[in-house]
Amino acid sequence: MEAREHVAPKKPILTPKAIIHQNFGSRACYVVEEVKEAPQTECPGLNIPQMGPCLYRCTLQLPELSVISGTFRKKKDAEQSAAEIAIDKLGICTETIDPTPQEAQESLVSRITYIFSEKFVVCDHPLSGHIRATLWRKGDLCGSIPLSVIAFYDAKLFNLCKCINPEVESNPFLVISYIMRATANLHQFLATSERHLWIRRLSPYPQDIIESLMKEHGSQKCIQVTAVHIPSSVEQSIEAVTLHISSREYYLDIIANELGFEDAANVLISRNLGKASSETRLFFTAPKSYLPDLSSKFPNGKETLYLKGSLNVRASYFAGQDITGDAILASIGYTRKSRDLFYEDVTIRLYYRMLLGKTPGGIYKLSREAMLASELPSRFTSRPNWRGSLPRDILCMFCRQHRLSEPLFSFHPMKTTSGLSGSCLKVAESGENVIECVNGFSVTSPKHSDSELFKCEIKLLSRCGDLILLCSPKDCYKKQNDAIQNASLKVLSWLNMCFKSMILPFEQLYETVDNFNIQIYSKNIIRDLLAGQSTHNGQLNGIHCNKFVESIYMNSSYDMLGNIVDSLKIEGPYSGVCPSSGSLPCIRYSVSLAVEGENLKEVIEVCDEFEFEVGVGAVVSYVEEVVMQMSVGQYAYFSTNLLSTELIFAASAGDSVKMLSSLISKKCCMEYEISLIRVAEPPEERMEQALFSPPLSKQRVEFAVQQILESHASTLIDFGCGSGSLLEALLNYPTSLKKMAGVDISQKGLSRAAKVLNSKLVTNSDAGGHLTSIKSVILYEGSITNFGSQLHGFDIGTCLEVIEHMDEDQACLFGDVALSFFRPRILIVSTPNFEYNVVLQKSSPPTQEQEESDEKTLLQSCKFRNHDHKFEWTREQFTQWASDLAARHNYNVEFGGVGGSADVEPGYASQIAVFKRDWKLEDDVLKHADEHHYSIIWEWNSKKE
C-alpha cells in the first residue's frame, strides 16, 4: 500500500459576491447598466471608424450604503467589482480561519441545538423539511430524525466535522459518530437511540407550530416515484421500482420498507450524486455491525467508523464511498426552493447514463446526445470544428465525478527564434542574428523574437492534495487555449483507453503512459477508478459484452469494415459532394435493436442532425467509414453485431425491460440508417497544416524572404494584403527592407492589419528598434486591378494566394496591370496547384494505382481548397498564363513552389511564379495610364532618425 499523508482539504475561496451574500442575503441588490463610451482606437492614425466595446457598470445597493463599479466588458466582472468595493468600504474581513478541533466540537453542539430549535423547524432548509415530515410519524417515531439525515443534509455540520477530523472527506459516515458524541452533551434536551440511530426533542414543539405545519399538508395525496434497485450481488440485475408516498408519510420510511426494514432508522444515505444541487442519492442498508463505538479511538484520539457488511460494488462506484447491502437510487428530498417534497423519476436509462458519465468518453457522448455514434476525438484541431463539451470541461467534470480536486493547469511560455516552426537547422550565429537552414534556404533571424508559444502542464490531485497524475506534453501552441485543450485531451485519451480496455491488466495499460507524456504518482487511486467501472463492463445484468469491441477500441486506425458491417447498401443518386479529411459532414441517423431472424425491432436512438469532423476520431469508426463512401443526398443501411449494453440502455428512451429480455433470450444486432445531409469543406489552412510542417503559409513567407535577401530590395508592396499576415511576418526577419505597403479592397481586413502591425511596430520601437530595419509602413484601400501611381515602382511586389479569389478574367487583368503599370522589379505570384488537391483531400500520397489511372478522372473527383476560390489552375495552366504574361511585358519568369517537390508528382502544393525586370523604368509611360487614387487607411513612420 502506498503511504499517504492526510491533510485537511483546501477551503474554497469565496468570491466578493459570495461574501456579500453571506452578510446580506436577499437584501443585496445588483443593477447592471450598459455604458456608452466613445470608441478608443487600438491603432492611432487608422482612418476607418471603429465600434467601441460593449461595457457594463454595476450599482450595488445595500441597507447601509450604495456603491458603483468601474466599467467592464462582462456583466459578472462589474458585479464582482461592486461587491469588492462594498467589502472594502464596510471593512468586512474576508479571511476565513478554520476553528480548532476543540472549537469545532463546541460549535457542533451549538449547531445541533439550533437544528432542533423552534426557529429552525419553520425555516426553509432541507433538514427542516425532514423534521416537519417526521411529525406525521406515529408513536415513538414521531419527530425522530435518523442520524444519517442529520449527517448529510446540513453542510455546516458536515464542515465542522471535517475540522475535527479531515478523514471525514473520505469516510463521511464518521460524521454520525461525532453527532452522537455531541448529542450526549444535550441529554436534557434531546433523546437518542444508539440501537435505532435516531434523535428527537424531549419536549414537543409548541402546539401553534404543529397546527401550522399540519395545515400545509391538510389534504392527503399520494405520489409515485420511479427509482432503481441495485442489489448487493452483481449476479442480480438492477431493476426499476415504484415508491408510493403519501403526503402524510415520511418518504424515508417508504424507502426503508423497499429495503426490507420497518423504518428509516436503519437506512443510510450517500452524498448527492452529480451536481451539488442534485437530490439524487443512494439509500442503503445499515449493517448490524454499524453501531459506532464512541470509546474506540485512534492513537491520535480521533474516532473511527467503518461499515462492515456485504459491499455493494456497483453502488459504491456511483457514490465514491462504501455502500453496503442493497441500495435504492432515487432523486427525492427537500430543498430550499420549496417546502413541498421534491422528486424526479430515476429510470434504468438514467442509471446507465450516470454510469456512462463516469468515463471521459461517456461524458463526451452525453454532451453530444449521441451515445451510439459519437466518440471522444483523438485530436483537437480548432475550436470552431470541435463539437460537444471541450476537453478541459470534460476533464473537470471527470474529476468531480470521481471526487478528485479540480485539475491544475500551469503554462510554460516559450520564446521562439524568428517564429519558425517545424524542422529547422541552426547553422551559424552572427552578432544578434541566427542563420538557419529551412527547407533548403538560409534564413537570417534575430536571436530574440517576441513570438511566444505555450505548453500546458496538468496535475490531477486527490481531495487530500496528493499528486495522482502529471501530464507534460511536449507540443507547443500559439494560443494558451489550444495548449490547455490539447493537454487535457491527452489525459482524457489515456484514461478513456483504460476505461475501454478493461480486459487488459492494469500494468499493461500503465506501460502506455509515456506515449501520452503522462507520469503516474499513485497507481492505487488510478486502479481504484478503473476497478469500479470493471464491475459494470464485461458482465452487465448477466449479459456478456462482445470482446471484439475491445480490440476495436485499442486500434482506431483499423481496416476491418467488412468484418464489422453487414449488408451495407447505399441508395440514391451520386451528387459528387463527398466528405474528405478535415471536412464537417452532417448526417441524420437512426439506430434500432433488431432480433436476427425475426420481425422484431425497437428504435434505440434517433438524431436529426449530427455533425462531426472527419479524421479525428469524433465518430464511431464504422460509421465514419460508411459516411466516407456516401455523397450528399444518399442513404446508407447496414447492421452490426457490436453490442454495448451500457450504450444501448443509455440511449434508449423505450421500454428497457422489454429490451433487456430480448437481449438475454435472443441474438440481436444493431441496424443503422444514415442519410448525408450536407458537407462543410475544411478551411484551406487546416488541410495544409495536416500535411506540412512548417505550414505552407510560413513556407511562402520564407520563399519571399529569400527573394528579398538575394535582391537586396528596400521597398515591398503586398497586393491583396488582407489582414496583413505577410507584412506582419516579415517584421520577424532582418532584411534590407525600409518601406512596406499593402493594398486590399476589404476595410475589415485592412483594419485588422493596421492593429496587428501597429502593435508589433510599437513594441519594436519601445525595444529600441533593433528587431527590424523598417522605417515606413502604409496601407491602401482599393482594387489591385486599378492603376494608381502610389503603387508604382516598388522593388518587390507580392501576391500570395490571392488571384484564385478573383474571377479568372480579373486575375488575368491584374497580371497585365501589375507588369505594365505598377512595374515592380520583382513580382512574386503564388496560387494553389489544383493537381495537388488529390493529396490534400485524401490526406495521403497518391498510390501507384492512382498514378497509373486516368489523371482526368482523379481531378474530376477533387474540389477547390476553399469555398471562396473562383478557380484553381493546374501546373500547365499556371505555366501558360505566367509565360504569356511575362512575354507580353518583357519580363523574365522563373517557376518554383513550396510543399512537395517539382520532381515528384503531383508537384508543389503551392506553385509560384517569380517575374523579374532587368530594364530601367521610364516614367513617361505612366502618362498613358488612367490614374486611380488609392485611399490611405493607415500609415506608420519610424521616429528614429
GROMACS .gro file of C-alpha atoms in nm, residues 49-378:
model
  330
   49PRO     CA    1  -1.446   5.422  -3.794
   50GLN     CA    2  -1.423   5.167  -3.512
   51MET     CA    3  -1.703   5.036  -3.295
   52GLY     CA    4  -1.626   5.062  -2.927
   53PRO     CA    5  -1.661   4.757  -2.700
   54CYS     CA    6  -1.984   4.698  -2.510
   55LEU     CA    7  -1.912   4.794  -2.148
   56TYR     CA    8  -2.109   4.747  -1.826
   57ARG     CA    9  -2.126   4.921  -1.489
   58CYS     CA   10  -2.288   4.779  -1.176
   59THR     CA   11  -2.461   4.958  -0.888
   60LEU     CA   12  -2.479   4.754  -0.566
   61GLN     CA   13  -2.744   4.869  -0.321
   62LEU     CA   14  -2.709   4.754   0.041
   63PRO     CA   15  -2.904   4.860   0.351
   64GLU     CA   16  -2.606   5.059   0.473
   65LEU     CA   17  -2.465   5.206   0.151
   66SER     CA   18  -2.464   5.205  -0.228
   67VAL     CA   19  -2.153   5.161  -0.446
   68ILE     CA   20  -2.083   5.184  -0.819
   69SER     CA   21  -1.824   4.975  -1.001
   70GLY     CA   22  -1.597   5.074  -1.287
   71THR     CA   23  -1.670   4.971  -1.646
   72PHE     CA   24  -1.608   4.614  -1.762
   73ARG     CA   25  -1.666   4.408  -2.073
   74LYS     CA   26  -1.850   4.139  -1.877
   75LYS     CA   27  -2.151   4.192  -1.653
   76LYS     CA   28  -2.025   3.943  -1.393
   77ASP     CA   29  -1.694   4.130  -1.363
   78ALA     CA   30  -1.882   4.454  -1.294
   79GLU     CA   31  -2.089   4.281  -1.023
   80GLN     CA   32  -1.780   4.132  -0.857
   81SER     CA   33  -1.607   4.470  -0.866
   82ALA     CA   34  -1.905   4.639  -0.698
   83ALA     CA   35  -1.911   4.370  -0.430
   84GLU     CA   36  -1.537   4.412  -0.373
   85ILE     CA   37  -1.575   4.790  -0.330
   86ALA     CA   38  -1.858   4.735  -0.079
   87ILE     CA   39  -1.648   4.485   0.121
   88ASP     CA   40  -1.363   4.734   0.138
   89LYS     CA   41  -1.589   5.023   0.249
   90LEU     CA   42  -1.769   4.813   0.511
   91GLY     CA   43  -1.443   4.667   0.643
   92ILE     CA   44  -1.569   4.309   0.616
   93CYS     CA   45  -1.299   4.056   0.697
   94THR     CA   46  -1.259   3.819   0.402
   95GLU     CA   47  -1.014   3.579   0.567
   96THR     CA   48  -1.174   3.260   0.691
   97ILE     CA   49  -0.994   3.096   0.981
   98ASP     CA   50  -1.080   2.732   1.042
   99PRO     CA   51  -1.173   2.653   1.404
  100THR     CA   52  -0.952   2.422   1.607
  101PRO     CA   53  -1.086   2.067   1.668
  102GLN     CA   54  -1.192   2.170   2.019
  103GLU     CA   55  -1.370   2.482   1.890
  104ALA     CA   56  -1.535   2.274   1.617
  105GLN     CA   57  -1.668   2.026   1.875
  106GLU     CA   58  -1.819   2.311   2.078
  107SER     CA   59  -1.971   2.460   1.762
  108LEU     CA   60  -2.109   2.118   1.672
  109VAL     CA   61  -2.306   2.105   1.996
  110SER     CA   62  -2.442   2.455   1.929
  111ARG     CA   63  -2.538   2.363   1.575
  112ILE     CA   64  -2.730   2.053   1.682
  113THR     CA   65  -2.909   2.259   1.947
  114TYR     CA   66  -3.015   2.507   1.679
  115ILE     CA   67  -3.130   2.231   1.441
  116PHE     CA   68  -3.383   2.110   1.698
  117SER     CA   69  -3.496   2.461   1.790
  118GLU     CA   70  -3.842   2.606   1.719
  119LYS     CA   71  -3.684   2.866   1.490
  120PHE     CA   72  -3.518   2.608   1.267
  121VAL     CA   73  -3.820   2.384   1.214
  122VAL     CA   74  -4.015   2.659   1.037
  123CYS     CA   75  -3.730   2.785   0.815
  124ASP     CA   76  -3.668   2.687   0.452
  125HIS     CA   77  -3.386   2.439   0.496
  126PRO     CA   78  -3.366   2.083   0.355
  127LEU     CA   79  -3.319   1.939   0.703
  128SER     CA   80  -3.619   2.138   0.831
  129GLY     CA   81  -3.831   1.959   0.571
  130HIS     CA   82  -3.727   1.625   0.718
  131ILE     CA   83  -3.811   1.737   1.071
  132ARG     CA   84  -4.156   1.856   0.962
  133ALA     CA   85  -4.219   1.527   0.778
  134THR     CA   86  -4.129   1.317   1.086
  135LEU     CA   87  -4.403   1.489   1.284
  136TRP     CA   88  -4.654   1.275   1.086
  137ARG     CA   89  -4.493   0.956   1.218
  138LYS     CA   90  -4.674   0.757   1.483
  139GLY     CA   91  -4.577   0.669   1.840
  140ASP     CA   92  -4.215   0.691   1.945
  141LEU     CA   93  -4.114   0.761   1.587
  142CYS     CA   94  -4.294   1.097   1.586
  143GLY     CA   95  -4.030   1.368   1.548
  144SER     CA   96  -3.745   1.112   1.539
  145ILE     CA   97  -3.479   1.209   1.284
  146PRO     CA   98  -3.244   0.937   1.150
  147LEU     CA   99  -2.882   1.018   1.227
  148SER     CA  100  -2.783   0.975   0.862
  149VAL     CA  101  -3.028   1.252   0.764
  150ILE     CA  102  -2.869   1.500   1.005
  151ALA     CA  103  -2.523   1.397   0.889
  152PHE     CA  104  -2.582   1.450   0.518
  153TYR     CA  105  -2.841   1.727   0.487
  154ASP     CA  106  -2.665   2.004   0.681
  155ALA     CA  107  -2.347   2.132   0.516
  156LYS     CA  108  -2.237   2.344   0.814
  157LEU     CA  109  -2.250   2.046   1.046
  158PHE     CA  110  -2.055   1.835   0.795
  159ASN     CA  111  -1.784   2.102   0.761
  160LEU     CA  112  -1.744   2.127   1.137
  161CYS     CA  113  -1.682   1.752   1.147
  162LYS     CA  114  -1.415   1.792   0.880
  163CYS     CA  115  -1.239   2.043   1.105
  164ILE     CA  116  -1.240   1.782   1.382
  165ASN     CA  117  -1.112   1.508   1.155
  166PRO     CA  118  -1.014   1.565   0.787
  167GLU     CA  119  -1.075   1.195   0.716
  168VAL     CA  120  -1.447   1.275   0.717
  169GLU     CA  121  -1.397   1.375   0.350
  170SER     CA  122  -1.305   1.019   0.250
  171ASN     CA  123  -1.519   0.843   0.513
  172PRO     CA  124  -1.833   1.060   0.554
  173PHE     CA  125  -2.001   0.818   0.795
  174LEU     CA  126  -1.760   0.934   1.065
  175VAL     CA  127  -1.994   1.234   1.092
  176ILE     CA  128  -2.254   1.014   1.262
  177SER     CA  129  -2.017   0.926   1.545
  178TYR     CA  130  -1.940   1.293   1.606
  179ILE     CA  131  -2.310   1.379   1.608
  180MET     CA  132  -2.380   1.112   1.870
  181ARG     CA  133  -2.090   1.234   2.083
  182ALA     CA  134  -2.216   1.594   2.065
  183THR     CA  135  -2.575   1.484   2.136
  184ALA     CA  136  -2.456   1.308   2.453
  185ASN     CA  137  -2.391   1.656   2.594
  186LEU     CA  138  -2.754   1.750   2.528
  187HIS     CA  139  -2.926   1.468   2.721
  188GLN     CA  140  -3.157   1.716   2.893
  189PHE     CA  141  -3.278   1.849   2.558
  190LEU     CA  142  -3.256   1.556   2.315
  191ALA     CA  143  -3.333   1.184   2.329
  192THR     CA  144  -3.114   0.941   2.134
  193SER     CA  145  -3.120   0.575   2.048
  194GLU     CA  146  -2.789   0.414   1.961
  195ARG     CA  147  -2.968   0.091   1.869
  196HIS     CA  148  -3.203   0.258   1.622
  197LEU     CA  149  -2.980   0.553   1.524
  198TRP     CA  150  -3.222   0.842   1.564
  199ILE     CA  151  -3.253   1.169   1.763
  200ARG     CA  152  -3.560   1.364   1.874
  201ARG     CA  153  -3.656   1.650   2.105
  202LEU     CA  154  -3.760   1.552   2.455
  203SER     CA  155  -4.020   1.828   2.472
  204PRO     CA  156  -4.269   1.855   2.186
  205TYR     CA  157  -4.282   2.159   1.960
  206PRO     CA  158  -4.539   2.425   2.062
  207GLN     CA  159  -4.894   2.346   1.954
  208ASP     CA  160  -4.928   2.654   1.731
  209ILE     CA  161  -4.623   2.543   1.529
  210ILE     CA  162  -4.761   2.189   1.499
  211GLU     CA  163  -5.101   2.314   1.382
  212SER     CA  164  -4.941   2.548   1.128
  213LEU     CA  165  -4.730   2.266   0.987
  214MET     CA  166  -5.027   2.032   0.969
  215LYS     CA  167  -5.224   2.283   0.764
  216GLU     CA  168  -4.952   2.284   0.498
  217HIS     CA  169  -5.038   1.922   0.417
  218GLY     CA  170  -5.401   1.916   0.514
  219SER     CA  171  -5.516   1.717   0.212
  220GLN     CA  172  -5.373   1.370   0.176
  221LYS     CA  173  -5.239   1.289  -0.167
  222CYS     CA  174  -5.019   1.012  -0.299
  223ILE     CA  175  -4.726   1.044  -0.538
  224GLN     CA  176  -4.546   0.776  -0.736
  225VAL     CA  177  -4.169   0.800  -0.776
  226THR     CA  178  -3.967   0.572  -1.002
  227ALA     CA  179  -3.635   0.458  -0.856
  228VAL     CA  180  -3.372   0.193  -0.929
  229HIS     CA  181  -3.297  -0.103  -0.703
  230ILE     CA  182  -2.927  -0.203  -0.708
  231PRO     CA  183  -2.875  -0.546  -0.546
  232SER     CA  184  -2.560  -0.606  -0.350
  233SER     CA  185  -2.483  -0.916  -0.555
  234VAL     CA  186  -2.350  -0.839  -0.904
  235GLU     CA  187  -2.514  -1.160  -1.021
  236GLN     CA  188  -2.854  -0.999  -0.974
  237SER     CA  189  -2.999  -0.750  -1.222
  238ILE     CA  190  -3.078  -0.393  -1.136
  239GLU     CA  191  -3.450  -0.319  -1.169
  240ALA     CA  192  -3.692  -0.030  -1.161
  241VAL     CA  193  -3.914   0.010  -0.854
  242THR     CA  194  -4.202   0.245  -0.780
  243LEU     CA  195  -4.226   0.425  -0.447
  244HIS     CA  196  -4.584   0.510  -0.340
  245ILE     CA  197  -4.560   0.801  -0.095
  246SER     CA  198  -4.843   0.979   0.081
  247SER     CA  199  -4.813   1.346   0.173
  248ARG     CA  200  -4.861   1.237   0.538
  249GLU     CA  201  -4.583   0.979   0.528
  250TYR     CA  202  -4.211   1.016   0.572
  251TYR     CA  203  -4.059   0.917   0.238
  252LEU     CA  204  -3.754   0.756   0.405
  253ASP     CA  205  -3.985   0.509   0.578
  254ILE     CA  206  -4.118   0.403   0.235
  255ILE     CA  207  -3.762   0.355   0.108
  256ALA     CA  208  -3.680   0.157   0.425
  257ASN     CA  209  -3.978  -0.074   0.354
  258GLU     CA  210  -3.848  -0.127  -0.001
  259LEU     CA  211  -3.515  -0.235   0.151
  260GLY     CA  212  -3.690  -0.469   0.397
  261PHE     CA  213  -3.692  -0.254   0.715
  262GLU     CA  214  -3.972  -0.114   0.927
  263ASP     CA  215  -3.849   0.245   0.946
  264ALA     CA  216  -3.582   0.486   0.826
  265ALA     CA  217  -3.354   0.448   1.129
  266ASN     CA  218  -3.172   0.162   0.958
  267VAL     CA  219  -3.128   0.344   0.629
  268LEU     CA  220  -2.804   0.522   0.546
  269ILE     CA  221  -2.775   0.796   0.284
  270SER     CA  222  -2.492   0.868   0.043
  271ARG     CA  223  -2.359   1.201  -0.075
  272ASN     CA  224  -2.560   1.364  -0.351
  273LEU     CA  225  -2.463   1.235  -0.693
  274GLY     CA  226  -2.393   1.463  -0.988
  275LYS     CA  227  -2.437   1.837  -0.940
  276ALA     CA  228  -2.413   1.991  -0.594
  277SER     CA  229  -2.779   2.093  -0.619
  278SER     CA  230  -2.891   1.742  -0.713
  279GLU     CA  231  -3.115   1.540  -0.480
  280THR     CA  232  -3.012   1.211  -0.643
  281ARG     CA  233  -2.871   0.985  -0.373
  282LEU     CA  234  -2.823   0.622  -0.279
  283PHE     CA  235  -3.026   0.491   0.013
  284PHE     CA  236  -2.891   0.166   0.154
  285THR     CA  237  -2.890  -0.081   0.441
  286ALA     CA  238  -2.712  -0.008   0.766
  287PRO     CA  239  -2.535  -0.334   0.862
  288LYS     CA  240  -2.581  -0.485   1.207
  289SER     CA  241  -2.219  -0.410   1.297
  290TYR     CA  242  -2.274  -0.048   1.208
  291LEU     CA  243  -2.328   0.099   1.559
  292PRO     CA  244  -2.042   0.338   1.633
  293ASP     CA  245  -1.821   0.263   1.930
  294LEU     CA  246  -1.764   0.601   2.088
  295SER     CA  247  -1.491   0.466   2.312
  296SER     CA  248  -1.273   0.337   2.024
  297LYS     CA  249  -1.005   0.578   1.921
  298PHE     CA  250  -0.701   0.609   1.701
  299PRO     CA  251  -0.371   0.674   1.875
  300ASN     CA  252  -0.421   1.041   1.784
  301GLY     CA  253  -0.750   1.048   1.970
  302LYS     CA  254  -0.983   1.052   1.668
  303GLU     CA  255  -1.284   0.825   1.647
  304THR     CA  256  -1.328   0.581   1.362
  305LEU     CA  257  -1.629   0.426   1.196
  306TYR     CA  258  -1.615   0.181   0.912
  307LEU     CA  259  -1.902  -0.009   0.759
  308LYS     CA  260  -1.882  -0.385   0.785
  309GLY     CA  261  -2.113  -0.578   0.565
  310SER     CA  262  -2.170  -0.701   0.213
  311LEU     CA  263  -2.013  -0.432  -0.005
  312ASN     CA  264  -2.232  -0.319  -0.295
  313VAL     CA  265  -1.961  -0.267  -0.557
  314ARG     CA  266  -2.184  -0.109  -0.823
  315ALA     CA  267  -2.342   0.138  -0.580
  316SER     CA  268  -2.005   0.218  -0.421
  317TYR     CA  269  -1.865   0.312  -0.762
  318PHE     CA  270  -2.152   0.555  -0.815
  319ALA     CA  271  -2.119   0.719  -0.475
  320GLY     CA  272  -1.741   0.726  -0.442
  321GLN     CA  273  -1.779   0.578  -0.093
  322ASP     CA  274  -1.851   0.238   0.059
  323ILE     CA  275  -2.213   0.127   0.018
  324THR     CA  276  -2.325  -0.193   0.191
  325GLY     CA  277  -2.617  -0.422   0.117
  326ASP     CA  278  -2.891  -0.349  -0.134
  327ALA     CA  279  -2.936   0.012  -0.241
  328ILE     CA  280  -3.208   0.234  -0.386
  329LEU     CA  281  -3.105   0.504  -0.633
  330ALA     CA  282  -3.363   0.782  -0.613
  331SER     CA  283  -3.395   1.154  -0.673
  332ILE     CA  284  -3.608   1.276  -0.386
  333GLY     CA  285  -3.577   1.510  -0.090
  334TYR     CA  286  -3.644   1.855   0.050
  335THR     CA  287  -3.484   2.169  -0.091
  336ARG     CA  288  -3.458   2.538  -0.008
  337LYS     CA  289  -3.671   2.629  -0.310
  338SER     CA  290  -3.994   2.477  -0.183
  339ARG     CA  291  -4.143   2.330   0.133
  340ASP     CA  292  -4.301   2.053  -0.073
  341LEU     CA  293  -4.124   1.723  -0.131
  342PHE     CA  294  -3.911   1.739  -0.446
  343TYR     CA  295  -3.887   1.428  -0.662
  344GLU     CA  296  -3.785   1.315  -1.010
  345ASP     CA  297  -3.804   0.973  -1.168
  346VAL     CA  298  -3.480   0.774  -1.189
  347THR     CA  299  -3.513   0.521  -1.470
  348ILE     CA  300  -3.293   0.237  -1.589
  349ARG     CA  301  -3.192   0.466  -1.873
  350LEU     CA  302  -3.081   0.739  -1.632
  351TYR     CA  303  -2.887   0.480  -1.429
  352TYR     CA  304  -2.682   0.385  -1.736
  353ARG     CA  305  -2.638   0.747  -1.840
  354MET     CA  306  -2.497   0.820  -1.494
  355LEU     CA  307  -2.269   0.518  -1.531
  356LEU     CA  308  -2.160   0.643  -1.874
  357GLY     CA  309  -2.090   0.986  -1.725
  358LYS     CA  310  -1.815   0.839  -1.507
  359THR     CA  311  -1.585   0.793  -1.809
  360PRO     CA  312  -1.425   1.061  -2.031
  361GLY     CA  313  -1.575   0.915  -2.348
  362GLY     CA  314  -1.914   0.885  -2.181
  363ILE     CA  315  -1.913   1.250  -2.071
  364TYR     CA  316  -1.843   1.349  -2.431
  365LYS     CA  317  -2.118   1.122  -2.567
  366LEU     CA  318  -2.369   1.270  -2.324
  367SER     CA  319  -2.271   1.624  -2.423
  368ARG     CA  320  -2.347   1.534  -2.784
  369GLU     CA  321  -2.660   1.329  -2.704
  370ALA     CA  322  -2.529   1.068  -2.947
  371MET     CA  323  -2.449   0.755  -2.748
  372LEU     CA  324  -2.427   0.520  -3.049
  373ALA     CA  325  -2.247   0.749  -3.295
  374SER     CA  326  -2.006   0.987  -3.120
  375GLU     CA  327  -1.662   0.913  -2.980
  376LEU     CA  328  -1.418   1.129  -2.785
  377PRO     CA  329  -1.196   1.275  -3.061
  378SER     CA  330  -0.830   1.181  -3.063
   0.00000   0.00000   0.00000
